[in-house]
């Protein structure tokens, strides 16, 4: 197979006119490593020259694998049985109690479901219906709920869902028992006879990323409209749009700003939202499932990320990025990022192999001599580290979903899908990916010298992230040709828009707030019932008094009490004004020149929103406090260092 691929990559080129891959048998010239091409043109398109970078990188990868005679254990992707995929999806979404033996205990799920948008509900309904039908076929003996019963309370509700649109327009028709794909079952329709959604009333440009409205809701509204066709087209033949996030007065929420209990809710909502978006756009979304295999339990290359971090944290507590990964990037940057062909020109294969073996033996001992590592060798080792991971950096579960982003009709929808996929990655994978993308951007920043533009870097790095050696499936090998330009486009999207990708959409944060509010209401009802049964009015009054916060008793209207236990000024009453921002409050505390304040810098401490309808949220400096206070009046406000 390696021999065939090595030959093919010299001849296979992207025919931009036909949009298909063709074989050019007259093309026999190889591109010398040191060739000086003009790679810094203004057009950021995927032309033949940049495609050559992809094929050469792919050839280098296959040659490296061919020279490595160590036997690799292929990662087996299990083909799910009927309904198994949907069962796993519901578990991942935190909705496993909608089916099976625990289906009766679903109060928590009902709170969760009550916050979903219409398209999110449709995605859940579709999976629940599939599982229900599968269970009936298997003659399971436990309770099998009807999908219509699960959503009856939500669909009957007259309230509005948290994305600003009307209650679920997804209705199950009892008279029509064929779905849009021709299979038997309830028909799910989005409905077109509803009042205009909030989306239609909001002014925006094609380059504005609306984080206040569900992405799937936006897609449903724009699907058949002329607005949606205006910026349709996901190919790589044009400049990437200058997408931006309109300013949100209540603050932008980044991954890492929320407490773990709220991030768990974010994960579930992101999975449902991504599925709903793919459903609306007619793209199949299937999570792959890897069978557990035996992997290395020590070393550097070919070790699972989680195990590698466990090793590293014994040396440096709190480490979130593998030490070898950090060191390789530092080694590349130590020379200069202006080296022409950086990342594109490979290191000497035999030398790279020897360095790899030496690193395995000496890295943790601290005896490895980094002076012997040339820059191109370090770059090859960095790419080798990514490729040798037992499971891909983008994970087995979501690698195909990342690849399929290229099939979405518009660039904006591709970006929205990538945003949700990044949220779904495990923390270790996401943190490592972030460091990689930041490094790649720094390489691109020196493109005038190193001749590595965004498209060139994307072409070189795409095979390393998307052609994963571990899959025991020919389809992955074949996709190296079928999806070459597409995965390179996804790669450059991730590099270009990385700052946007680590943002948690506001509509998801608002759904988390609503879930927390509903859960608190339920808890209060339970507490009230216990008090009523005990008939202890004195205890009830005492409990209510304890529940009152300083905001209720000590602080007048329009004023918040801010705590700062790590600073010399530990508490301050702050008058809210229209223009007061979170950064202004932090600055006031830091201006108090006493105690240990001198040891803390402004970039090290942040104002936090704690409690009320959110667990804990780190605020960006541009958050308008009066607007946020109106959104969460019961929160406490604390200044403290951010936990890295």
Coordinates of C-alpha atoms in Angstrom, one line a residue:
X1 CA 0.0 0.0 0.0
X2 CA 2.8 2.4 0.9
X3 CA 4.4 1.9 -2.5
X4 CA 1.2 2.6 -4.3
X5 CA 0.6 5.7 -2.3
X6 CA 4.1 6.9 -2.8
X7 CA 3.7 6.7 -6.6
X8 CA 0.2 8.2 -6.6
X9 CA 1.0 11.3 -4.7
X10 CA 3.4 12.4 -7.5
X11 CA 0.6 12.3 -10.1
X12 CA -2.6 13.2 -8.2
X13 CA -3.7 16.8 -8.5
X14 CA -6.8 18.8 -7.8
X15 CA -8.6 19.9 -11.0
X16 CA -10.0 23.2 -9.9
X17 CA -12.2 23.7 -13.0
X18 CA -14.0 20.3 -12.7
X19 CA -13.9 20.3 -8.9
X20 CA -12.8 16.6 -9.0
X21 CA -9.5 14.8 -8.6
X22 CA -7.8 13.7 -11.9
X23 CA -4.7 11.7 -12.8
X24 CA -2.1 13.7 -14.8
X25 CA 0.3 11.1 -16.2
X26 CA 2.5 13.8 -17.8
X27 CA 3.4 15.3 -14.5
X28 CA 6.6 13.8 -13.5
X29 CA 8.6 16.6 -12.0
X30 CA 9.3 16.5 -8.3
X31 CA 9.4 19.7 -6.3
X32 CA 12.8 20.1 -4.7
X33 CA 12.7 20.8 -1.0
X34 CA 14.7 24.0 -1.3
X35 CA 12.7 25.5 -4.2
X36 CA 11.9 29.1 -3.6
X37 CA 8.3 29.7 -4.7
X38 CA 6.4 32.9 -4.3
X39 CA 4.1 31.6 -1.6
X40 CA 3.0 35.0 -0.2
X41 CA 0.6 36.1 -2.9
X42 CA -2.6 38.0 -1.9
X43 CA -4.9 35.2 -3.0
X44 CA -5.6 32.8 -0.2
X45 CA -6.9 30.0 -2.4
X46 CA -6.1 26.3 -2.6
X47 CA -4.2 26.2 -6.0
X48 CA -2.1 23.5 -7.5
X49 CA 1.1 24.8 -5.9
X50 CA -0.3 24.5 -2.4
X51 CA -1.9 21.1 -3.2
X52 CA 1.7 19.9 -4.0
X53 CA 2.5 20.7 -0.4
X54 CA -0.2 18.3 0.7
X55 CA 0.9 15.5 -1.5
X56 CA 4.5 15.8 -0.6
X57 CA 3.7 15.8 3.1
X58 CA 1.5 12.7 2.6
X59 CA 4.4 11.0 0.8
X60 CA 6.8 11.9 3.6
X61 CA 4.3 10.4 6.1
X62 CA 4.1 7.2 4.2
X63 CA 7.8 6.9 3.8
X64 CA 8.3 7.5 7.5
X65 CA 5.8 4.7 8.3
X66 CA 7.5 2.5 5.7
X67 CA 10.9 3.0 7.4
X68 CA 9.4 2.2 10.8
X69 CA 9.3 -1.6 10.9
X70 CA 7.8 -1.7 14.4
X71 CA 4.4 -3.5 14.3
X72 CA 1.5 -1.1 14.9
X73 CA -1.7 -2.2 16.5
X74 CA -4.5 -0.9 14.4
X75 CA -7.3 0.9 16.1
X76 CA -10.5 -1.0 15.4
X77 CA -13.6 1.2 14.9
X78 CA -16.6 -0.8 16.0
X79 CA -19.6 -0.8 13.6
X80 CA -22.6 0.0 15.9
X81 CA -25.7 -2.2 15.9
X82 CA -29.1 -0.8 15.0
X83 CA -30.1 1.8 17.6
X84 CA -26.8 1.5 19.4
X85 CA -25.4 4.7 18.0
X86 CA -28.5 6.6 19.1
X87 CA -28.4 5.0 22.6
X88 CA -24.8 6.1 22.9
X89 CA -25.7 9.6 21.7
X90 CA -28.4 10.0 24.3
X91 CA -26.0 8.9 27.0
X92 CA -23.4 11.4 25.8
X93 CA -26.1 14.1 25.9
X94 CA -27.0 13.2 29.5
X95 CA -30.4 11.8 28.5
X96 CA -29.9 8.1 29.1
X97 CA -32.8 8.1 31.6
X98 CA -35.2 8.7 28.7
X99 CA -35.0 5.0 27.9
X100 CA -34.1 1.8 29.6
X101 CA -34.7 0.7 33.2
X102 CA -34.3 4.2 34.6
X103 CA -36.7 5.8 32.2
X104 CA -39.2 6.6 35.0
X105 CA -36.6 8.8 36.9
X106 CA -36.5 11.6 34.3
X107 CA -37.3 14.8 36.3
X108 CA -33.8 16.1 35.8
X109 CA -34.0 15.4 32.1
X110 CA -37.4 17.2 31.9
X111 CA -35.7 20.3 33.3
X112 CA -33.0 19.9 30.7
X113 CA -35.5 19.3 27.8
X114 CA -37.5 22.4 28.8
X115 CA -34.6 24.6 27.9
X116 CA -34.0 23.2 24.4
X117 CA -34.8 25.0 21.1
X118 CA -37.2 23.6 18.6
X119 CA -34.4 22.1 16.4
X120 CA -32.6 20.7 19.4
X121 CA -35.8 19.0 20.5
X122 CA -36.2 17.6 17.0
X123 CA -32.7 16.1 17.2
X124 CA -33.5 14.5 20.5
X125 CA -36.9 13.2 19.4
X126 CA -35.4 11.6 16.3
X127 CA -32.9 9.6 18.4
X128 CA -35.4 8.7 21.1
X129 CA -37.8 7.4 18.4
X130 CA -35.0 5.3 16.8
X131 CA -34.1 3.8 20.2
X132 CA -37.7 3.2 21.0
X133 CA -38.3 1.3 17.8
X134 CA -35.1 -0.7 18.3
X135 CA -36.1 -1.7 21.8
X136 CA -39.5 -2.9 20.6
X137 CA -37.8 -5.0 18.0
X138 CA -35.6 -6.5 20.7
X139 CA -38.6 -7.1 23.0
X140 CA -37.0 -5.3 25.9
X141 CA -38.9 -5.8 29.1
X142 CA -38.4 -2.3 30.6
X143 CA -40.5 0.8 30.1
X144 CA -40.4 2.2 26.6
X145 CA -41.6 5.8 26.6
X146 CA -43.4 7.3 23.6
X147 CA -41.5 10.1 22.1
X148 CA -44.6 12.3 22.1
X149 CA -45.0 11.8 25.8
X150 CA -41.5 12.9 26.6
X151 CA -42.0 16.3 25.0
X152 CA -45.7 16.8 25.8
X153 CA -45.1 19.3 28.6
X154 CA -42.6 21.3 26.6
X155 CA -44.8 21.4 23.5
X156 CA -47.9 22.3 25.4
X157 CA -46.0 25.2 27.2
X158 CA -46.9 28.7 26.1
X159 CA -43.6 30.1 27.2
X160 CA -40.7 30.9 24.9
X161 CA -37.5 29.0 24.6
X162 CA -34.3 30.6 25.6
X163 CA -33.1 31.4 22.1
X164 CA -35.8 34.0 21.7
X165 CA -37.9 31.9 19.3
X166 CA -41.4 30.6 19.8
X167 CA -41.9 27.2 21.6
X168 CA -41.0 24.1 19.7
X169 CA -42.5 24.1 16.2
X170 CA -41.4 20.5 15.7
X171 CA -44.6 18.5 15.8
X172 CA -45.2 14.8 15.5
X173 CA -48.0 14.0 13.1
X174 CA -50.0 11.0 14.0
X175 CA -51.6 10.9 10.5
X176 CA -48.3 11.0 8.6
X177 CA -46.0 8.1 9.5
X178 CA -43.2 8.6 7.0
X179 CA -40.1 10.8 7.8
X180 CA -38.3 13.0 5.3
X181 CA -35.9 10.1 4.5
X182 CA -38.7 7.7 3.7
X183 CA -38.5 5.6 6.8
X184 CA -41.5 4.7 8.9
X185 CA -42.1 6.7 12.0
X186 CA -43.3 10.1 13.2
X187 CA -42.7 13.0 10.9
X188 CA -40.7 15.9 12.3
X189 CA -41.4 19.3 10.7
X190 CA -40.1 22.7 11.5
X191 CA -43.2 24.4 10.4
X192 CA -43.4 27.6 8.4
X193 CA -46.6 29.2 9.7
X194 CA -45.1 30.5 12.9
X195 CA -44.5 34.2 13.7
X196 CA -41.2 35.6 12.6
X197 CA -38.3 34.4 14.7
X198 CA -36.0 36.8 16.6
X199 CA -33.3 36.1 14.0
X200 CA -35.2 37.9 11.3
X201 CA -35.5 41.1 13.4
X202 CA -31.8 41.3 14.2
X203 CA -29.6 43.3 11.9
X204 CA -26.4 41.5 11.0
X205 CA -24.0 41.1 8.2
X206 CA -22.7 38.0 6.5
X207 CA -19.5 38.2 8.5
X208 CA -21.2 38.7 11.9
X209 CA -21.3 35.4 14.0
X210 CA -24.6 35.5 15.9
X211 CA -24.0 33.7 19.2
X212 CA -27.4 34.7 20.7
X213 CA -29.5 32.5 18.4
X214 CA -29.1 28.7 18.1
X215 CA -27.0 27.9 15.0
X216 CA -29.4 25.2 14.0
X217 CA -32.3 27.7 14.3
X218 CA -30.4 30.1 12.1
X219 CA -29.9 27.4 9.6
X220 CA -33.5 26.4 9.6
X221 CA -34.6 30.0 9.0
X222 CA -32.1 30.6 6.3
X223 CA -32.3 27.2 4.6
X224 CA -34.7 28.3 1.9
X225 CA -34.3 32.0 2.0
X226 CA -32.4 34.2 -0.5
X227 CA -30.3 35.4 2.5
X228 CA -28.9 31.9 2.9
X229 CA -28.0 31.7 -0.8
X230 CA -26.2 35.0 -0.8
X231 CA -23.1 33.6 1.0
X232 CA -23.5 30.0 0.1
X233 CA -20.5 28.0 -0.9
X234 CA -17.9 26.3 1.3
X235 CA -15.1 25.9 -1.2
X236 CA -11.6 27.3 -0.8
X237 CA -11.4 29.4 -4.0
X238 CA -12.0 32.7 -2.3
X239 CA -10.6 34.7 0.5
X240 CA -11.8 33.6 3.9
X241 CA -14.4 36.0 5.3
X242 CA -13.4 38.4 8.1
X243 CA -15.8 36.8 10.6
X244 CA -16.2 38.7 13.8
X245 CA -18.2 38.5 17.0
X246 CA -20.5 41.5 17.7
X247 CA -19.8 42.9 21.2
X248 CA -22.0 41.3 23.9
X249 CA -22.6 43.7 26.9
X250 CA -22.9 40.8 29.3
X251 CA -19.5 39.5 28.3
X252 CA -17.9 36.9 26.1
X253 CA -17.6 33.5 27.6
X254 CA -14.5 31.5 26.7
X255 CA -13.8 27.8 27.3
X256 CA -12.3 27.7 30.7
X257 CA -14.4 30.5 32.1
X258 CA -17.2 28.3 33.6
X259 CA -17.2 26.0 36.5
X260 CA -17.0 22.2 35.8
X261 CA -20.6 21.6 36.7
X262 CA -21.7 24.1 34.1
X263 CA -19.2 22.9 31.5
X264 CA -20.9 19.5 31.8
X265 CA -24.2 21.1 30.8
X266 CA -22.4 23.0 28.0
X267 CA -21.0 19.7 26.6
X268 CA -24.5 18.1 26.5
X269 CA -26.0 21.2 24.8
X270 CA -23.2 21.5 22.3
X271 CA -23.6 17.8 21.3
X272 CA -27.4 18.3 20.8
X273 CA -26.9 21.6 19.0
X274 CA -24.2 20.1 16.6
X275 CA -26.5 17.2 15.8
X276 CA -29.4 19.5 15.2
X277 CA -27.3 21.6 12.9
X278 CA -26.1 18.6 10.9
X279 CA -29.7 17.3 10.7
X280 CA -31.1 20.6 9.3
X281 CA -28.3 20.8 6.8
X282 CA -28.8 17.2 5.7
X283 CA -25.3 16.0 6.7
X284 CA -25.0 12.7 8.5
X285 CA -23.5 13.0 12.0
X286 CA -22.2 9.7 13.4
X287 CA -19.8 9.4 16.4
X288 CA -17.3 6.7 15.8
X289 CA -16.6 4.2 18.6
X290 CA -13.1 2.8 19.1
X291 CA -12.6 -0.7 20.6
X292 CA -10.2 -0.5 23.5
X293 CA -6.7 -1.7 22.5
X294 CA -3.4 -2.2 24.3
X295 CA -1.2 0.9 24.1
X296 CA 2.2 1.9 25.5
X297 CA 2.1 2.7 29.2
X298 CA 5.2 4.9 29.3
X299 CA 7.4 7.0 27.0
X300 CA 6.7 9.9 24.7
X301 CA 5.6 8.9 21.2
X302 CA 2.6 6.6 20.8
X303 CA 1.4 7.2 24.4
X304 CA -2.2 8.3 25.1
X305 CA -2.5 12.0 25.9
X306 CA -4.1 11.3 29.3
X307 CA -1.3 9.0 30.3
X308 CA 1.4 11.3 29.1
X309 CA -0.1 14.2 31.1
X310 CA -0.3 11.9 34.1
X311 CA 3.5 11.3 33.8
X312 CA 4.2 15.0 33.2
X313 CA 2.1 16.1 36.2
X314 CA 4.3 14.1 38.5
X315 CA 7.2 16.3 37.4
X316 CA 5.3 19.6 37.1
X317 CA 2.0 19.6 38.9
X318 CA -0.9 21.2 37.0
X319 CA 0.7 20.6 33.6
X320 CA -2.1 20.6 30.9
X321 CA 0.0 20.3 27.8
X322 CA 2.5 17.4 27.3
X323 CA 6.0 18.6 28.2
X324 CA 7.6 17.0 25.1
X325 CA 5.0 18.9 22.9
X326 CA 5.9 22.2 24.6
X327 CA 9.6 21.6 24.3
X328 CA 9.5 20.7 20.6
X329 CA 7.6 23.9 19.8
X330 CA 10.0 25.9 21.9
X331 CA 12.9 24.3 20.1
X332 CA 11.5 25.2 16.7
X333 CA 10.9 28.8 17.8
X334 CA 14.4 29.1 19.5
X335 CA 16.1 29.4 16.2
X336 CA 13.8 31.6 14.2
X337 CA 10.4 31.3 12.6
X338 CA 11.7 33.0 9.5
X339 CA 13.3 29.9 8.1
X340 CA 12.1 29.3 4.6
X341 CA 9.9 26.2 4.2
X342 CA 9.5 25.7 8.0
X343 CA 7.1 22.8 8.6
X344 CA 7.1 22.0 4.8
X345 CA 10.8 20.8 4.5
X346 CA 11.2 17.5 6.4
X347 CA 14.1 16.6 8.6
X348 CA 16.5 13.8 7.6
X349 CA 14.5 10.6 8.1
X350 CA 17.3 8.6 9.7
X351 CA 18.3 11.4 12.0
X352 CA 14.7 12.0 13.1
X353 CA 14.3 8.3 13.9
X354 CA 17.5 8.4 16.0
X355 CA 16.4 11.5 17.8
X356 CA 13.0 9.9 18.5
X357 CA 14.7 6.9 20.1
X358 CA 17.1 9.1 22.1
X359 CA 14.3 11.3 23.4
X360 CA 12.4 8.2 24.6
X361 CA 15.5 7.2 26.7
X362 CA 16.7 10.5 27.9
X363 CA 13.9 13.2 27.9
X364 CA 12.6 12.6 31.4
X365 CA 16.1 12.0 32.8
X366 CA 17.0 15.5 31.6
X367 CA 20.1 14.2 29.8
X368 CA 19.0 14.8 26.2
X369 CA 21.2 17.3 24.3
X370 CA 18.8 19.6 22.5
X371 CA 21.7 21.3 20.7
X372 CA 21.9 18.3 18.4
X373 CA 18.3 19.0 17.2
X374 CA 18.1 20.9 13.9
X375 CA 15.0 23.1 13.3
X376 CA 13.5 20.9 10.5
X377 CA 14.1 17.8 12.6
X378 CA 12.2 19.4 15.5
X379 CA 9.3 20.2 13.2
X380 CA 9.3 16.6 11.9
X381 CA 9.3 15.3 15.5
X382 CA 6.4 17.6 16.4
X383 CA 4.3 16.2 13.4
X384 CA 5.4 12.7 14.3
X385 CA 4.2 13.2 17.9
X386 CA 0.7 14.1 16.6
X387 CA 0.5 11.2 14.1
X388 CA 1.8 8.6 16.6
X389 CA -0.9 9.3 19.2
X390 CA -2.8 6.0 19.7
X391 CA -6.0 8.0 19.0
X392 CA -6.2 11.1 16.8
X393 CA -5.9 14.5 18.4
X394 CA -9.4 15.3 17.1
X395 CA -10.5 12.0 18.7
X396 CA -12.0 8.8 17.2
X397 CA -15.5 10.0 18.1
X398 CA -15.3 13.3 16.2
X399 CA -12.6 13.0 13.5
X400 CA -15.2 12.2 10.8
X401 CA -17.4 15.1 12.0
X402 CA -14.4 17.4 11.7
X403 CA -13.8 16.1 8.2
X404 CA -17.5 16.5 7.3
X405 CA -17.5 20.2 8.2
X406 CA -16.3 20.8 4.6
X407 CA -19.7 19.4 3.3
X408 CA -21.7 22.1 5.1
X409 CA -23.1 24.6 2.6
X410 CA -21.8 27.9 3.9
X411 CA -18.5 29.1 5.5
X412 CA -20.4 30.5 8.4
X413 CA -22.1 27.2 9.1
X414 CA -18.7 25.5 8.8
X415 CA -17.3 27.8 11.5
X416 CA -20.3 27.3 13.7
X417 CA -19.9 23.5 13.5
X418 CA -16.2 23.8 14.3
X419 CA -17.0 25.9 17.3
X420 CA -19.2 23.2 18.7
X421 CA -16.8 20.4 17.8
X422 CA -14.0 22.2 19.7
X423 CA -16.2 22.4 22.8
X424 CA -16.9 18.6 22.5
X425 CA -13.2 17.6 22.6
X426 CA -11.8 16.2 25.8
X427 CA -9.9 18.9 27.8
X428 CA -6.5 17.4 27.1
X429 CA -7.1 17.2 23.4
X430 CA -8.6 20.7 23.2
X431 CA -5.8 22.3 25.2
X432 CA -3.1 20.6 23.1
X433 CA -4.9 21.6 19.9
X434 CA -5.1 25.2 21.1
X435 CA -1.3 25.4 21.7
X436 CA -0.7 23.8 18.2
X437 CA -3.0 26.3 16.4
X438 CA -1.4 29.3 18.3
X439 CA 2.0 28.0 17.2
X440 CA 0.9 27.6 13.6
X441 CA -0.4 31.2 13.6
X442 CA 3.0 32.4 14.8
X443 CA 4.6 30.6 11.9
X444 CA 2.2 32.3 9.5
X445 CA 2.9 35.7 11.0
X446 CA 6.5 35.3 9.5
X447 CA 5.2 34.3 6.0
X448 CA 7.1 37.2 4.3
X449 CA 10.3 35.4 5.3
X450 CA 9.5 31.7 5.6
X451 CA 7.1 31.7 2.6
X452 CA 4.5 29.7 4.7
X453 CA 1.1 31.3 4.2
X454 CA -2.1 30.1 5.8
X455 CA -2.9 27.8 2.9
X456 CA 0.6 26.3 2.8
X457 CA 0.7 25.6 6.6
X458 CA -2.9 24.1 6.3
X459 CA -1.8 21.9 3.5
X460 CA 1.2 20.6 5.4
X461 CA -0.6 20.1 8.7
X462 CA -3.9 18.6 7.4
X463 CA -2.4 15.1 6.6
X464 CA -0.9 15.0 10.1
X465 CA -4.3 15.6 11.8
X466 CA -6.7 13.9 9.4
X467 CA -5.0 10.9 7.9
X468 CA -4.8 8.8 11.1
X469 CA -2.7 5.6 10.7
X470 CA -4.4 3.7 13.4
X471 CA -7.7 3.0 11.8
X472 CA -8.1 -0.5 10.5
X473 CA -10.2 0.7 7.6
X474 CA -9.5 1.3 3.9
X475 CA -11.9 4.2 3.9
X476 CA -9.5 6.4 5.8
X477 CA -6.7 5.6 3.2
X478 CA -9.1 6.4 0.4
X479 CA -10.2 9.6 2.0
X480 CA -6.6 10.9 1.7
X481 CA -7.5 11.5 -2.0
X482 CA -11.2 12.2 -1.8
X483 CA -11.0 14.7 1.1
X484 CA -7.6 16.3 0.5
X485 CA -8.7 19.8 -0.3
X486 CA -11.6 19.6 2.1
X487 CA -9.6 18.7 5.2
X488 CA -7.0 21.3 4.2
X489 CA -9.8 23.8 4.2
X490 CA -11.0 22.7 7.6
X491 CA -7.4 23.0 8.8
X492 CA -7.1 26.6 7.7
X493 CA -10.5 27.4 9.2
X494 CA -9.2 26.2 12.6
X495 CA -6.0 28.3 12.3
X496 CA -7.7 31.4 10.9
X497 CA -10.6 31.5 13.4
X498 CA -9.1 29.9 16.4
X499 CA -10.0 32.8 18.7
X500 CA -13.7 32.4 17.7
X501 CA -13.6 28.6 18.1
X502 CA -12.8 28.8 21.9
X503 CA -15.9 30.9 22.5
X504 CA -19.0 29.4 24.2
X505 CA -22.1 30.7 22.3
X506 CA -24.3 32.9 24.4
X507 CA -27.4 30.9 23.6
X508 CA -25.8 27.9 25.2
X509 CA -24.7 29.9 28.3
X510 CA -28.3 31.2 28.5
X511 CA -29.6 27.6 28.4
X512 CA -27.3 26.7 31.2
X513 CA -28.6 29.7 33.2
X514 CA -32.2 28.5 32.6
X515 CA -31.4 25.0 33.6
X516 CA -29.9 26.2 36.8
X517 CA -32.8 28.5 37.5
X518 CA -35.3 25.7 36.9
X519 CA -33.3 23.3 39.2
X520 CA -33.2 25.9 41.9
X521 CA -37.0 26.3 41.7
X522 CA -37.4 22.6 42.1
X523 CA -35.1 22.5 45.1
X524 CA -37.0 25.4 46.7
X525 CA -40.3 23.5 46.2
X526 CA -38.8 20.4 47.8
X527 CA -37.5 22.4 50.8
X528 CA -40.8 24.1 51.2
X529 CA -42.6 20.8 51.2
X530 CA -40.4 19.4 54.0
X531 CA -40.9 22.5 56.0
X532 CA -44.6 22.3 55.6
X533 CA -44.7 18.6 56.7
X534 CA -42.6 19.4 59.8
X535 CA -44.8 22.4 60.6
X536 CA -41.9 24.2 62.0
X537 CA -42.5 27.8 61.2
X538 CA -39.6 29.0 63.4
X539 CA -37.1 26.8 61.5
X540 CA -38.5 28.0 58.2
X541 CA -38.1 31.7 59.1
X542 CA -34.6 31.0 60.3
X543 CA -33.7 29.2 57.0
X544 CA -35.1 32.0 54.9
X545 CA -33.1 34.5 56.9
X546 CA -29.9 32.4 56.3
X547 CA -30.6 32.3 52.6
X548 CA -30.6 36.1 52.3
X549 CA -27.4 37.4 50.8
X550 CA -25.6 40.7 51.6
X551 CA -27.0 42.0 48.4
X552 CA -30.5 41.7 49.9
X553 CA -29.8 43.2 53.3
X554 CA -26.8 45.4 53.3
X555 CA -26.6 46.8 49.8
X556 CA -29.0 49.4 48.4
X557 CA -30.6 49.0 44.9
X558 CA -28.2 49.6 42.0
X559 CA -25.2 48.7 44.1
X560 CA -23.3 45.4 44.2
X561 CA -20.9 44.1 46.9
X562 CA -17.6 42.9 45.5
X563 CA -15.4 40.6 47.5
X564 CA -11.6 40.3 46.9
X565 CA -10.2 37.9 49.5
X566 CA -6.7 37.8 47.8
X567 CA -6.3 41.6 47.9
X568 CA -5.7 44.1 50.7
X569 CA -9.1 45.7 50.1
X570 CA -11.3 42.6 50.7
X571 CA -14.7 44.2 50.1
X572 CA -16.2 47.2 48.3
X573 CA -19.6 48.5 47.5
X574 CA -19.8 49.4 43.8
X575 CA -22.4 51.7 42.3
X576 CA -23.6 50.3 39.0
X577 CA -23.7 52.7 36.0
X578 CA -24.4 52.2 32.3
X579 CA -20.7 52.3 31.4
X580 CA -19.2 50.4 34.3
X581 CA -17.2 47.4 33.1
X582 CA -15.7 44.4 34.9
X583 CA -12.2 45.6 34.2
X584 CA -13.0 49.0 35.9
X585 CA -13.9 47.2 39.1
X586 CA -10.7 45.1 39.1
X587 CA -8.7 48.3 38.5
X588 CA -10.3 50.0 41.5
X589 CA -9.2 47.2 43.8
X590 CA -5.7 47.0 42.4
X591 CA -5.3 50.8 42.9
X592 CA -5.5 50.2 46.7
X593 CA -1.7 50.3 47.4
X594 CA -1.3 48.2 50.5
X595 CA -0.9 44.6 51.6
X596 CA 0.1 42.0 49.0
X597 CA -1.5 43.8 46.1
X598 CA 1.9 44.6 44.6
X599 CA 2.4 40.8 43.9
X600 CA -0.7 40.6 41.7
X601 CA -0.9 42.0 38.2
X602 CA -4.0 43.1 36.4
X603 CA -3.8 40.2 33.9
X604 CA -3.6 37.7 36.8
X605 CA -6.9 38.5 38.6
X606 CA -10.4 38.6 37.2
X607 CA -13.9 39.4 38.4
X608 CA -16.1 36.3 38.8
X609 CA -19.9 36.0 38.7
X610 CA -20.8 33.3 41.2
X611 CA -24.2 31.7 42.0
X612 CA -27.7 32.8 41.0
X613 CA -28.3 31.2 37.6
X614 CA -24.7 30.2 36.9
X615 CA -22.2 28.1 38.8
X616 CA -19.2 30.3 38.3
X617 CA -18.1 32.4 35.4
X618 CA -14.9 34.4 34.8
X619 CA -15.8 37.7 33.3
X620 CA -13.9 39.4 30.5
X621 CA -12.8 43.0 31.2
X622 CA -15.3 44.5 28.7
X623 CA -18.4 43.0 30.5
X624 CA -21.0 45.8 31.2
X625 CA -21.9 45.1 34.8
X626 CA -25.3 46.7 34.9
X627 CA -26.5 44.6 32.0
X628 CA -25.1 41.4 33.6
X629 CA -26.6 42.3 37.0
X630 CA -30.0 42.5 35.3
X631 CA -29.4 39.0 33.8
X632 CA -28.3 37.5 37.2
X633 CA -29.4 39.7 40.1
X634 CA -28.8 37.0 42.7
X635 CA -25.1 36.4 41.9
X636 CA -22.2 37.2 44.2
X637 CA -19.2 39.0 42.8
X638 CA -15.6 38.0 43.7
X639 CA -12.2 39.1 42.4
X640 CA -9.6 36.3 42.4
X641 CA -6.8 34.8 40.3
X642 CA -7.9 32.6 37.4
X643 CA -7.2 28.9 37.9
X644 CA -5.1 27.8 34.9

